[in-house]
Each structure stands twice: as structure tokens, then as C-alpha cells.
Coordinates of C-alpha atoms in Angstrom, one line a residue:
M566 CA 3.9 167.2 -120.9
Q567 CA 4.1 163.8 -121.2
F568 CA 1.8 162.1 -123.8
S569 CA 1.4 158.2 -124.0
L570 CA 1.8 155.9 -126.6
T571 CA -2.1 155.6 -127.0
S572 CA -3.1 158.4 -126.9
I573 CA 0.0 159.3 -130.2
L574 CA -1.8 156.3 -131.8
S575 CA -5.0 157.9 -131.1
T576 CA -4.6 161.3 -132.2
A577 CA -2.6 160.1 -135.2
V578 CA -5.1 157.2 -136.3
A579 CA -8.1 159.3 -135.7
A580 CA -6.4 162.8 -138.2
F581 CA -5.7 159.8 -140.8
T582 CA -9.2 158.4 -140.5
I583 CA -10.3 162.7 -141.3
F584 CA -7.8 162.8 -143.4
S585 CA -8.9 159.7 -145.3
A586 CA -12.8 160.4 -145.3
V587 CA -13.1 163.5 -146.6
Q588 CA -10.6 161.9 -149.6
A589 CA -12.6 159.8 -150.0
A590 CA -15.3 161.9 -150.3
A591 CA -13.9 163.0 -153.9
I592 CA -14.1 166.6 -153.2
P593 CA -13.9 168.1 -156.0
A594 CA -11.3 170.3 -157.1
P595 CA -11.7 174.7 -157.3
V596 CA -12.3 174.4 -160.1
E597 CA -14.8 171.8 -160.4
I598 CA -16.6 173.4 -157.7
Q599 CA -16.8 176.8 -158.9
K600 CA -20.9 178.5 -158.9
R601 CA -22.1 177.1 -161.9
A602 CA -26.2 178.6 -162.0
I603 CA -28.7 175.5 -163.1
R604 CA -30.6 177.5 -165.8
G605 CA -34.6 176.8 -164.0
I606 CA -33.3 175.8 -160.4
N607 CA -35.9 177.8 -158.0
N608 CA -38.3 179.3 -160.0
Y609 CA -41.6 179.7 -158.5
A610 CA -43.7 180.6 -160.9
C611 CA -42.9 177.2 -162.3
K612 CA -46.8 175.9 -162.8
L613 CA -47.7 172.1 -161.4
T614 CA -49.1 170.0 -164.2
P615 CA -51.1 166.8 -163.7
T616 CA -48.3 165.3 -165.3
H617 CA -46.3 167.3 -162.6
P618 CA -48.2 167.8 -159.7
R619 CA -45.8 168.0 -157.7
P620 CA -42.3 170.1 -156.6
L621 CA -39.2 168.4 -157.3
L622 CA -36.3 168.7 -154.3
L623 CA -32.8 168.0 -155.5
V624 CA -30.4 167.6 -151.7
H625 CA -27.1 166.6 -152.3
G626 CA -24.2 164.9 -150.3
T627 CA -21.1 165.6 -147.7
T628 CA -19.0 167.7 -149.1
L629 CA -21.3 168.8 -151.7
T630 CA -23.0 171.7 -153.1
L631 CA -26.2 172.7 -155.4
D632 CA -23.5 172.9 -158.4
S633 CA -23.8 168.7 -157.9
W634 CA -27.0 168.9 -159.2
S635 CA -25.7 170.6 -162.9
T636 CA -26.3 166.9 -164.9
W637 CA -29.6 165.8 -163.5
A638 CA -31.2 169.1 -162.8
P639 CA -31.5 170.1 -166.3
L640 CA -32.7 167.7 -167.8
L641 CA -35.7 166.9 -164.9
I642 CA -36.7 170.2 -165.9
K643 CA -36.8 169.2 -169.2
E644 CA -39.1 167.1 -168.3
G645 CA -41.4 169.2 -167.0
Y646 CA -41.0 169.4 -163.8
C647 CA -40.5 172.4 -161.1
V648 CA -37.3 171.4 -159.8
F649 CA -35.6 173.3 -156.4
G650 CA -32.5 172.6 -154.5
L651 CA -30.2 174.2 -152.2
T652 CA -26.5 174.1 -150.4
Y653 CA -27.4 172.9 -147.1
G654 CA -24.5 172.1 -143.6
K655 CA -21.8 175.1 -143.9
Y656 CA -19.9 174.5 -140.8
K657 CA -17.7 177.0 -138.9
D658 CA -17.3 179.2 -142.3
I659 CA -15.5 175.9 -144.1
P660 CA -15.6 177.6 -147.9
L661 CA -17.2 175.6 -150.5
L662 CA -18.3 172.4 -148.3
G663 CA -21.9 171.6 -147.6
G664 CA -23.7 168.7 -145.8
I665 CA -21.0 169.3 -143.0
A666 CA -22.4 170.6 -139.7
P667 CA -24.3 168.3 -138.0
I668 CA -26.6 165.9 -139.5
E669 CA -30.4 167.6 -137.0
N670 CA -29.2 171.1 -138.0
N671 CA -28.9 170.0 -142.1
A672 CA -32.5 168.1 -142.1
Q673 CA -33.3 171.4 -140.5
E674 CA -32.5 173.6 -143.1
V675 CA -33.8 170.8 -145.7
A676 CA -37.1 171.2 -143.3
S677 CA -37.5 174.5 -143.5
F678 CA -36.2 175.1 -147.6
A679 CA -39.3 172.3 -148.8
N680 CA -41.6 173.9 -146.5
Q681 CA -40.6 177.0 -148.6
V682 CA -41.4 175.5 -151.3
L683 CA -45.0 173.7 -150.7
T684 CA -45.9 177.2 -149.4
R685 CA -44.9 179.0 -152.6
M686 CA -46.0 176.5 -154.4
N687 CA -49.2 175.5 -153.2
A688 CA -48.1 172.4 -152.8
T689 CA -49.2 169.7 -149.9
Q690 CA -46.9 167.1 -151.2
L691 CA -43.3 167.2 -153.1
D692 CA -41.0 164.4 -154.4
Y693 CA -37.3 164.0 -153.1
I694 CA -34.6 163.0 -154.6
G695 CA -31.5 162.5 -152.0
H696 CA -27.8 161.5 -152.8
S697 CA -26.1 160.2 -150.1
Q698 CA -26.3 162.2 -146.8
G699 CA -29.3 164.2 -148.7
G700 CA -30.9 160.3 -148.8
I701 CA -31.3 160.5 -145.7
L702 CA -32.4 164.1 -144.1
G703 CA -35.6 163.8 -146.1
R704 CA -36.1 160.4 -143.1
Y705 CA -35.2 162.9 -140.2
W706 CA -37.5 165.4 -141.2
I707 CA -40.2 163.1 -141.3
K708 CA -39.7 161.2 -138.4
Y709 CA -38.2 163.8 -136.0
L710 CA -39.3 167.5 -137.8
D711 CA -42.9 168.2 -139.7
G712 CA -42.3 166.0 -142.4
A713 CA -44.9 163.5 -141.9
G714 CA -47.8 163.4 -144.9
K715 CA -45.2 166.0 -146.8
I716 CA -43.2 163.7 -148.9
N717 CA -45.2 161.5 -151.5
R718 CA -41.8 159.8 -153.5
M719 CA -38.9 159.6 -151.9
I720 CA -35.6 158.5 -154.0
G721 CA -32.3 157.5 -152.9
V722 CA -29.3 157.4 -155.2
S723 CA -26.4 156.0 -153.1
P724 CA -27.9 156.9 -149.4
I725 CA -26.9 156.2 -146.6
Q726 CA -29.4 154.6 -145.4
H727 CA -27.9 152.5 -142.4
G728 CA -24.0 154.1 -142.1
T729 CA -20.5 153.6 -143.3
T730 CA -17.4 151.4 -142.4
L731 CA -15.7 153.8 -144.7
S732 CA -14.3 150.7 -147.0
G733 CA -13.3 149.7 -144.0
I734 CA -11.5 152.6 -142.5
T735 CA -13.7 153.1 -139.8
T736 CA -13.8 148.9 -138.5
F737 CA -10.1 148.5 -138.5
V738 CA -10.7 152.3 -136.4
S739 CA -12.7 150.7 -134.1
T740 CA -10.8 147.3 -133.2
L741 CA -8.4 149.6 -132.3
G742 CA -10.4 151.4 -129.5
I743 CA -9.4 154.6 -130.5
L744 CA -12.8 155.4 -133.0
N745 CA -15.2 157.0 -130.3
P746 CA -11.9 159.0 -128.9
S747 CA -11.5 160.7 -132.6
Q748 CA -15.3 162.3 -132.3
S749 CA -13.6 165.3 -131.2
L750 CA -11.9 165.8 -134.5
F751 CA -14.5 165.2 -136.5
D752 CA -16.6 167.6 -134.4
S753 CA -13.9 169.7 -135.2
V754 CA -14.3 169.9 -138.3
A755 CA -16.8 168.7 -139.9
P756 CA -19.0 166.8 -137.1
A757 CA -21.8 165.5 -140.2
L758 CA -18.7 162.5 -141.0
Y759 CA -19.2 161.0 -137.3
Q760 CA -22.2 160.8 -137.3
M761 CA -22.7 158.7 -140.6
I762 CA -20.1 155.8 -140.0
V763 CA -22.3 152.7 -138.9
G764 CA -23.8 151.9 -135.5
S765 CA -23.3 156.1 -134.2
P766 CA -26.0 157.2 -132.1
F767 CA -27.3 159.0 -135.1
M768 CA -27.9 156.1 -137.5
Q769 CA -29.6 153.9 -134.6
K770 CA -31.5 156.9 -134.1
L771 CA -32.2 157.1 -138.0
N772 CA -33.4 153.7 -138.3
A773 CA -35.1 153.9 -134.9
G774 CA -38.7 151.7 -135.6
G775 CA -37.7 151.0 -138.9
D776 CA -36.1 152.1 -143.1
T777 CA -39.5 153.9 -144.1
S778 CA -42.2 156.2 -143.4
P779 CA -46.2 155.4 -144.2
G780 CA -47.7 156.9 -146.9
V781 CA -43.6 157.1 -149.2
I782 CA -43.3 155.6 -151.1
H783 CA -39.2 154.7 -151.3
S784 CA -36.8 154.1 -154.1
N785 CA -32.7 153.1 -154.0
I786 CA -30.4 152.6 -156.6
A787 CA -26.5 152.0 -155.6
T788 CA -23.4 151.4 -156.7
R789 CA -21.2 148.5 -156.7
Y790 CA -18.0 150.4 -156.9
D791 CA -19.2 152.8 -154.2
E792 CA -16.0 153.5 -152.0
I793 CA -17.6 155.7 -149.3
V794 CA -20.9 154.1 -148.7
T795 CA -20.3 150.3 -147.6
P796 CA -20.9 147.8 -147.9
W797 CA -23.0 148.8 -150.9
E798 CA -25.8 147.0 -149.7
T799 CA -26.4 148.9 -147.3
C800 CA -28.1 152.3 -149.5
Y801 CA -30.8 149.8 -149.8
Q802 CA -33.6 149.6 -147.0
D803 CA -35.4 146.9 -146.1
A804 CA -38.9 146.9 -145.7
P805 CA -42.2 145.7 -148.3
N806 CA -42.6 147.5 -151.2
V807 CA -39.4 149.1 -151.0
T808 CA -37.5 149.3 -154.8
N809 CA -33.4 149.1 -154.1
T810 CA -31.6 148.4 -157.6
L811 CA -28.1 147.7 -158.6
L812 CA -27.3 150.6 -160.9
Q813 CA -24.5 147.6 -162.6
N814 CA -27.7 145.1 -162.5
L815 CA -29.3 148.5 -165.3
C816 CA -26.3 148.3 -167.0
L817 CA -23.2 146.0 -166.6
L818 CA -20.5 148.4 -168.0
A819 CA -21.3 151.6 -165.4
L820 CA -17.8 152.2 -163.9
N821 CA -20.7 155.6 -161.7
E822 CA -18.7 155.6 -157.7
H823 CA -21.0 157.1 -155.5
I824 CA -19.7 160.8 -157.0
T825 CA -20.1 159.8 -160.2
I826 CA -23.4 158.6 -160.3
I827 CA -25.3 161.9 -159.7
N828 CA -24.1 162.8 -163.0
S829 CA -25.3 159.2 -164.6
K830 CA -27.8 159.4 -167.2
I831 CA -28.7 155.9 -166.3
A832 CA -29.3 155.9 -163.1
L833 CA -30.8 159.5 -164.0
R834 CA -33.5 157.3 -166.2
W835 CA -34.2 155.2 -163.5
A836 CA -35.1 157.8 -161.4
L837 CA -37.5 159.2 -163.4
N838 CA -39.0 155.5 -163.5
Q839 CA -39.9 155.8 -160.4
L840 CA -41.1 159.4 -160.4
D841 CA -43.4 158.4 -162.9
P842 CA -43.8 154.9 -164.0
S843 CA -46.4 155.2 -166.6
T844 CA -43.8 156.7 -168.4
A845 CA -41.6 154.5 -168.0
K846 CA -38.6 153.3 -170.5
T847 CA -35.9 151.2 -170.2
A848 CA -33.1 152.2 -168.4
N849 CA -29.7 150.2 -169.8
C850 CA -26.2 150.9 -171.2
L851 CA -27.8 152.8 -173.6
S852 CA -30.0 155.0 -172.2
G853 CA -29.8 159.2 -172.9
I854 CA -32.7 160.0 -171.1

């Protein structure tokens, strides 16, 4: 069998792209992604109150799992929220990684879980915090599944609202004309990765008709040091009445990047302010929360 130089280069660069994408996604070391119980999460006996009248759903990012909320979830529960979450998007029995299956499938998993939460909690709406890919699954649920009217507040934490250039890697590969031929390699390992590239058919479908959904209060926080969702400004939604915030405008010294932003208590304080503006406290370098 003979191979052309173009096909060899295509395969090599595509493989490098996938490797870079997964490496850049900062997959935690095995010791870090061992299951850690989050006490109080998914507690259907939790009582909704006038102060916190809706369940709160946490949706993790690509290659991560529910355990990625081990910093935020306990603090949100302590604040009196009924907090729920799941690990979605396992693919082809690849161990430890969530969020890598086709995004449409991921959104359906989240939708099914959210509907279960609403039913069991006897609620008609929930509030939603999504990190990275998790920040757009609720939007897909609303627009293309059965989620219309079911989300009150949607908070994106470094959400991939408009796709990514992955620090310029996808732009470089596209310039060489070998981005599209590499899709089959993406699809064999983690289909969601290709779908999140800027300009992909999925991203075009997601944003068709506008960035926001009627009746939903949208907020987003980004970090200047995001190496996954690039440019970082693409975390924002372009629409009236959306709150778009840069972490470094809250604390110039915050060095959190795409993964560690969900460990930031500054970002958590900001998120709490979005959930309940009536109890807002200043989010800054001293936020503890």
C-alpha cells in the first residue's frame, strides 16, 4: 500500500491535534480523579425553601466528571442549595473520562437527569451552573430537546459558547487544509472534541437564532488564562441583559486557567451573587466565599 505525503501529514497532524487537545484539557492524574464522595449532593430529601426555591444542577466539562465539583458543591450545599449533578458523556468504555461522547448525546443525558430532578423535587424550574462543555448543554436542552421554560438562571464557567481554536491549534490545522479529514480520528476517540471547534456544524446549530433563550437569566465568567476555550472572549454571550465577567476584573492576581477556575472561591462568590443577587457580596481577591 502506498501513502501520499499529504495523507501522511494529515494523519500525523491530526494525531498531534488530538493529543494536544486531550493534553491541554488538563486531564487530572489518576490519583486526582479517583471518586470522591460529595456529601449532600443528589439528596432528594433536600427541602426547597423560599430562599432557595429551585434545585441547582452542576454540569461538568469535557474529560471531567462529577468529582470536578468537589470544591464548589460542598460550599453551595452549605449555603442551603439543593445541589444535583451527574457524570455524563462516557464513550466506548474509555475509563475515567466524561463529556467525550457526541454532544447531542451528552445533552440528552443531562436533560434526562434534569427532568428526573424536577420531577422528584416537585419543581418546575431549576438553576444551572455549567463548566466548559457543561455550559452549553443546557442551551441545547432548551433549544432542541424539551428544556424550554425549565431553566431559570444559567451560569457558564469558562463555557464554550462559540467554539474554540484551542490556542490556535485548530486554526493552524485548518490552514493546512487537513482539519476536516482528521474528523474520523476525533470521532473514534472523543467525538465531542471536534464538535467544539469554532465553526463546526454543531457550534453553528447551537448558536443559530441567537446566543440566548427567552426567559433565561444568562451569566458567564471567563479567565484571561484560558488555554482551552480560546480566545477567552468566546465564553461570552452576545445579547442584551447577559452578565459577562472576566475573573481578572474581580481579582487581578487570579491565575486560574480553564480547569482550575472551578476551584476558585472568587468565581464561586461571583456565581453565588448571580444565583441570588439579594445576598450578593463583593467578589474579589479576598473572597473566601
